[in-house]
Amino acid sequence: MKKILLVGLGLLLSISAYSYDIEVDGIYYNINTKDYESVRVVTGDNPYIGSLHIPDTVSYGEKKFVVIGIDEMKNCSLDSLIIEPNNYGQFGFREGSLTGTTVRHFVIHGGKDNEHYPTVSFSSFPKGLESMTIEKVLWFTSIYKSQIVGKQESLKEITIGKGADIISDDPFFDNCESIERVISLIEEPSDIHINMFSTKTYLNATLYVPKGTKERYAACQGWSNFFNITDEDVPTNIGTVKVKSDSECYYDLWGRKQTYSQKGITIVRFPDGTVRKIYK
């Protein structure tokens, strides 16, 4: 009788190891019971590995949900994490949701139209970053400011897309002292927090800006702190990694395959296995 009870208890524990409501394309979600219109990402039966792309909406049966954040994605090891915040709301990382999670390349890409931009807020942040891309985000902030981001000792590069209207009104990367390149594609820059980046970044990193905009950046608070600003020779091979490939392939920032290199930022996989992020 004891053996039967123990076996039954073991089965029960294994079944209830992870709590989630729905699974779509390998991503697990809990439904927001306050509106039954939105969901948040959680841990599921299978670990998240490799590259993870979290869309702005998901469909389950006849129902469509807006993805509004991450509740729990602990102890994951990802090569890349791409989030696509919904145009009409806020995407949030709950406190502790990324504990023990490392991400090499982090891409925030929101706003599929030109009228509505999303807000992204952090109460948790991945570790182990090598590069970060911020594209078409209206508001980019953190509840605990730079304490959440941390030192990020491997972070070498930040790319800010043309559509990133307001990055943050608070210091964000001021604890990150390993940054070597900040690439901003914003053609009409505005003031950012004077301590957005660390003193070492302002002294040692290079700020790459669109051709003909150097004086605009030099006149804006926060941007003008950079000792090295250039609108020439913007890097085209960024965050180089190796993967096997038989032919040259093109991808957008969401990881979707393209037939040719697009205007803006394109990820190119070359026949020799080199993967590069190219801007044109």
GROMACS .gro file of N, CA, C and O in nm, residues 5-62:
model
  232
    5LEU      N    1   0.113   0.431  -0.278
    5LEU     CA    2   0.099   0.573  -0.244
    5LEU      C    3   0.220   0.653  -0.288
    5LEU      O    4   0.208   0.764  -0.341
    6LEU      N    5   0.341   0.598  -0.270
    6LEU     CA    6   0.462   0.668  -0.309
    6LEU      C    7   0.470   0.685  -0.460
    6LEU      O    8   0.507   0.791  -0.511
    7VAL      N    9   0.434   0.580  -0.532
    7VAL     CA   10   0.434   0.588  -0.679
    7VAL      C   11   0.333   0.692  -0.725
    7VAL      O   12   0.359   0.774  -0.812
    8GLY      N   13   0.214   0.689  -0.663
    8GLY     CA   14   0.112   0.788  -0.700
    8GLY      C   15   0.156   0.928  -0.671
    8GLY      O   16   0.134   1.020  -0.751
    9LEU      N   17   0.221   0.949  -0.558
    9LEU     CA   18   0.270   1.082  -0.522
    9LEU      C   19   0.378   1.127  -0.619
    9LEU      O   20   0.381   1.243  -0.662
   10GLY      N   21   0.467   1.034  -0.660
   10GLY     CA   22   0.573   1.067  -0.755
   10GLY      C   23   0.515   1.110  -0.888
   10GLY      O   24   0.561   1.206  -0.950
   11LEU      N   25   0.412   1.037  -0.936
   11LEU     CA   26   0.348   1.074  -1.062
   11LEU      C   27   0.282   1.211  -1.052
   11LEU      O   28   0.289   1.292  -1.144
   12LEU      N   29   0.219   1.238  -0.940
   12LEU     CA   30   0.153   1.366  -0.920
   12LEU      C   31   0.253   1.480  -0.922
   12LEU      O   32   0.231   1.583  -0.985
   13LEU      N   33   0.366   1.460  -0.854
   13LEU     CA   34   0.469   1.564  -0.850
   13LEU      C   35   0.528   1.587  -0.988
   13LEU      O   36   0.556   1.700  -1.027
   14SER      N   37   0.549   1.480  -1.066
   14SER     CA   38   0.606   1.495  -1.199
   14SER      C   39   0.511   1.567  -1.293
   14SER      O   40   0.551   1.647  -1.377
   15ILE      N   41   0.382   1.541  -1.277
   15ILE     CA   42   0.282   1.605  -1.362
   15ILE      C   43   0.272   1.754  -1.330
   15ILE      O   44   0.257   1.838  -1.418
   16SER      N   45   0.285   1.789  -1.201
   16SER     CA   46   0.264   1.927  -1.160
   16SER      C   47   0.395   2.004  -1.142
   16SER      O   48   0.398   2.104  -1.074
   17ALA      N   49   0.505   1.951  -1.200
   17ALA     CA   50   0.636   2.015  -1.184
   17ALA      C   51   0.633   2.157  -1.240
   17ALA      O   52   0.696   2.248  -1.184
   18TYR      N   53   0.562   2.177  -1.350
   18TYR     CA   54   0.552   2.310  -1.410
   18TYR      C   55   0.405   2.346  -1.425
   18TYR      O   56   0.323   2.263  -1.465
   19SER      N   57   0.375   2.471  -1.397
   19SER     CA   58   0.237   2.517  -1.406
   19SER      C   59   0.224   2.617  -1.520
   19SER      O   60   0.284   2.724  -1.517
   20TYR      N   61   0.151   2.579  -1.622
   20TYR     CA   62   0.124   2.669  -1.734
   20TYR      C   63  -0.014   2.636  -1.790
   20TYR      O   64  -0.066   2.527  -1.771
   21ASP      N   65  -0.070   2.734  -1.860
   21ASP     CA   66  -0.205   2.716  -1.913
   21ASP      C   67  -0.206   2.665  -2.057
   21ASP      O   68  -0.282   2.575  -2.092
   22ILE      N   69  -0.122   2.723  -2.140
   22ILE     CA   70  -0.120   2.684  -2.282
   22ILE      C   71   0.024   2.679  -2.331
   22ILE      O   72   0.115   2.740  -2.272
   23GLU      N   73   0.044   2.604  -2.439
   23GLU     CA   74   0.175   2.596  -2.505
   23GLU      C   75   0.154   2.622  -2.654
   23GLU      O   76   0.067   2.560  -2.717
   24VAL      N   77   0.230   2.715  -2.710
   24VAL     CA   78   0.219   2.747  -2.852
   24VAL      C   79   0.360   2.756  -2.910
   24VAL      O   80   0.442   2.835  -2.863
   25ASP      N   81   0.388   2.672  -3.008
   25ASP     CA   82   0.518   2.672  -3.076
   25ASP      C   83   0.636   2.660  -2.979
   25ASP      O   84   0.739   2.728  -2.994
   26GLY      N   85   0.619   2.576  -2.879
   26GLY     CA   86   0.729   2.550  -2.787
   26GLY      C   87   0.747   2.653  -2.677
   26GLY      O   88   0.840   2.643  -2.598
   27ILE      N   89   0.658   2.752  -2.669
   27ILE     CA   90   0.663   2.853  -2.564
   27ILE      C   91   0.541   2.835  -2.474
   27ILE      O   92   0.430   2.816  -2.522
   28TYR      N   93   0.565   2.843  -2.344
   28TYR     CA   94   0.460   2.818  -2.245
   28TYR      C   95   0.407   2.950  -2.188
   28TYR      O   96   0.485   3.043  -2.162
   29TYR      N   97   0.275   2.957  -2.168
   29TYR     CA   98   0.213   3.081  -2.124
   29TYR      C   99   0.111   3.054  -2.013
   29TYR      O  100   0.047   2.948  -2.010
   30ASN      N  101   0.098   3.154  -1.927
   30ASN     CA  102  -0.014   3.159  -1.833
   30ASN      C  103  -0.109   3.269  -1.877
   30ASN      O  104  -0.066   3.379  -1.915
   31ILE      N  105  -0.238   3.240  -1.870
   31ILE     CA  106  -0.339   3.337  -1.911
   31ILE      C  107  -0.365   3.435  -1.797
   31ILE      O  108  -0.376   3.395  -1.680
   32ASN      N  109  -0.375   3.561  -1.830
   32ASN     CA  110  -0.407   3.665  -1.731
   32ASN      C  111  -0.555   3.656  -1.697
   32ASN      O  112  -0.641   3.688  -1.780
   33THR      N  113  -0.585   3.611  -1.576
   33THR     CA  114  -0.725   3.590  -1.538
   33THR      C  115  -0.800   3.720  -1.510
   33THR      O  116  -0.920   3.718  -1.483
   34LYS      N  117  -0.730   3.834  -1.517
   34LYS     CA  118  -0.797   3.962  -1.498
   34LYS      C  119  -0.872   4.005  -1.623
   34LYS      O  120  -0.968   4.082  -1.616
   35ASP      N  121  -0.825   3.956  -1.741
   35ASP     CA  122  -0.893   3.998  -1.863
   35ASP      C  123  -0.916   3.882  -1.962
   35ASP      O  124  -0.995   3.895  -2.054
   36TYR      N  125  -0.843   3.772  -1.946
   36TYR     CA  126  -0.849   3.660  -2.038
   36TYR      C  127  -0.823   3.703  -2.183
   36TYR      O  128  -0.870   3.639  -2.278
   37GLU      N  129  -0.746   3.810  -2.197
   37GLU     CA  130  -0.708   3.860  -2.329
   37GLU      C  131  -0.557   3.861  -2.348
   37GLU      O  132  -0.510   3.881  -2.459
   38SER      N  133  -0.483   3.840  -2.239
   38SER     CA  134  -0.337   3.851  -2.245
   38SER      C  135  -0.271   3.732  -2.175
   38SER      O  136  -0.333   3.664  -2.094
   39VAL      N  137  -0.143   3.709  -2.209
   39VAL     CA  138  -0.068   3.598  -2.150
   39VAL      C  139   0.073   3.644  -2.117
   39VAL      O  140   0.121   3.745  -2.170
   40ARG      N  141   0.138   3.567  -2.028
   40ARG     CA  142   0.277   3.593  -1.991
   40ARG      C  143   0.355   3.462  -2.003
   40ARG      O  144   0.303   3.355  -1.974
   41VAL      N  145   0.481   3.474  -2.044
   41VAL     CA  146   0.566   3.356  -2.066
   41VAL      C  147   0.609   3.297  -1.932
   41VAL      O  148   0.645   3.370  -1.839
   42VAL      N  149   0.607   3.164  -1.924
   42VAL     CA  150   0.651   3.093  -1.804
   42VAL      C  151   0.736   2.973  -1.846
   42VAL      O  152   0.747   2.940  -1.964
   43THR      N  153   0.794   2.906  -1.747
   43THR     CA  154   0.870   2.784  -1.770
   43THR      C  155   0.774   2.668  -1.795
   43THR      O  156   0.667   2.661  -1.734
   44GLY      N  157   0.814   2.577  -1.884
   44GLY     CA  158   0.728   2.463  -1.917
   44GLY      C  159   0.801   2.331  -1.907
   44GLY      O  160   0.904   2.320  -1.841
   45ASP      N  161   0.748   2.230  -1.974
   45ASP     CA  162   0.803   2.096  -1.965
   45ASP      C  163   0.943   2.084  -2.025
   45ASP      O  164   1.025   2.006  -1.979
   46ASN      N  165   0.967   2.159  -2.132
   46ASN     CA  166   1.097   2.154  -2.199
   46ASN      C  167   1.171   2.286  -2.179
   46ASN      O  168   1.111   2.394  -2.186
   47PRO      N  169   1.301   2.282  -2.157
   47PRO     CA  170   1.377   2.405  -2.133
   47PRO      C  171   1.390   2.489  -2.259
   47PRO      O  172   1.386   2.437  -2.372
   48TYR      N  173   1.404   2.618  -2.241
   48TYR     CA  174   1.428   2.709  -2.353
   48TYR      C  175   1.578   2.708  -2.382
   48TYR      O  176   1.660   2.739  -2.295
   49ILE      N  177   1.616   2.673  -2.505
   49ILE     CA  178   1.756   2.670  -2.544
   49ILE      C  179   1.772   2.731  -2.683
   49ILE      O  180   1.673   2.751  -2.754
   50GLY      N  181   1.897   2.763  -2.720
   50GLY     CA  182   1.923   2.816  -2.854
   50GLY      C  183   1.870   2.957  -2.869
   50GLY      O  184   1.902   3.046  -2.791
   51SER      N  185   1.787   2.977  -2.970
   51SER     CA  186   1.727   3.108  -2.996
   51SER      C  187   1.579   3.104  -2.963
   51SER      O  188   1.509   3.011  -3.002
   52LEU      N  189   1.532   3.205  -2.891
   52LEU     CA  190   1.392   3.211  -2.852
   52LEU      C  191   1.332   3.343  -2.899
   52LEU      O  192   1.381   3.450  -2.865
   53HIS      N  193   1.227   3.332  -2.980
   53HIS     CA  194   1.156   3.450  -3.030
   53HIS      C  195   1.017   3.454  -2.968
   53HIS      O  196   0.935   3.365  -2.992
   54ILE      N  197   0.992   3.555  -2.886
   54ILE     CA  198   0.861   3.570  -2.821
   54ILE      C  199   0.779   3.671  -2.902
   54ILE      O  200   0.815   3.789  -2.910
   55PRO      N  201   0.669   3.628  -2.963
   55PRO     CA  202   0.590   3.716  -3.049
   55PRO      C  203   0.504   3.814  -2.970
   55PRO      O  204   0.493   3.804  -2.847
   56ASP      N  205   0.442   3.907  -3.041
   56ASP     CA  206   0.354   4.004  -2.974
   56ASP      C  207   0.218   3.945  -2.943
   56ASP      O  208   0.154   3.982  -2.845
   57THR      N  209   0.172   3.850  -3.024
   57THR     CA  210   0.043   3.784  -3.000
   57THR      C  211   0.056   3.634  -3.029
   57THR      O  212   0.143   3.592  -3.107
   58VAL      N  213  -0.029   3.554  -2.967
   58VAL     CA  214  -0.037   3.411  -2.995
   58VAL      C  215  -0.183   3.370  -3.007
   58VAL      O  216  -0.271   3.431  -2.945
   59SER      N  217  -0.206   3.269  -3.088
   59SER     CA  218  -0.342   3.216  -3.104
   59SER      C  219  -0.348   3.075  -3.048
   59SER      O  220  -0.257   2.995  -3.069
   60TYR      N  221  -0.456   3.049  -2.976
   60TYR     CA  222  -0.480   2.916  -2.920
   60TYR      C  223  -0.625   2.881  -2.947
   60TYR      O  224  -0.717   2.942  -2.890
   61GLY      N  225  -0.646   2.787  -3.038
   61GLY     CA  226  -0.782   2.758  -3.081
   61GLY      C  227  -0.839   2.878  -3.154
   61GLY      O  228  -0.778   2.933  -3.245
   62GLU      N  229  -0.956   2.921  -3.112
   62GLU     CA  230  -1.020   3.037  -3.173
   62GLU      C  231  -0.983   3.168  -3.104
   62GLU      O  232  -1.025   3.275  -3.145
   0.00000   0.00000   0.00000
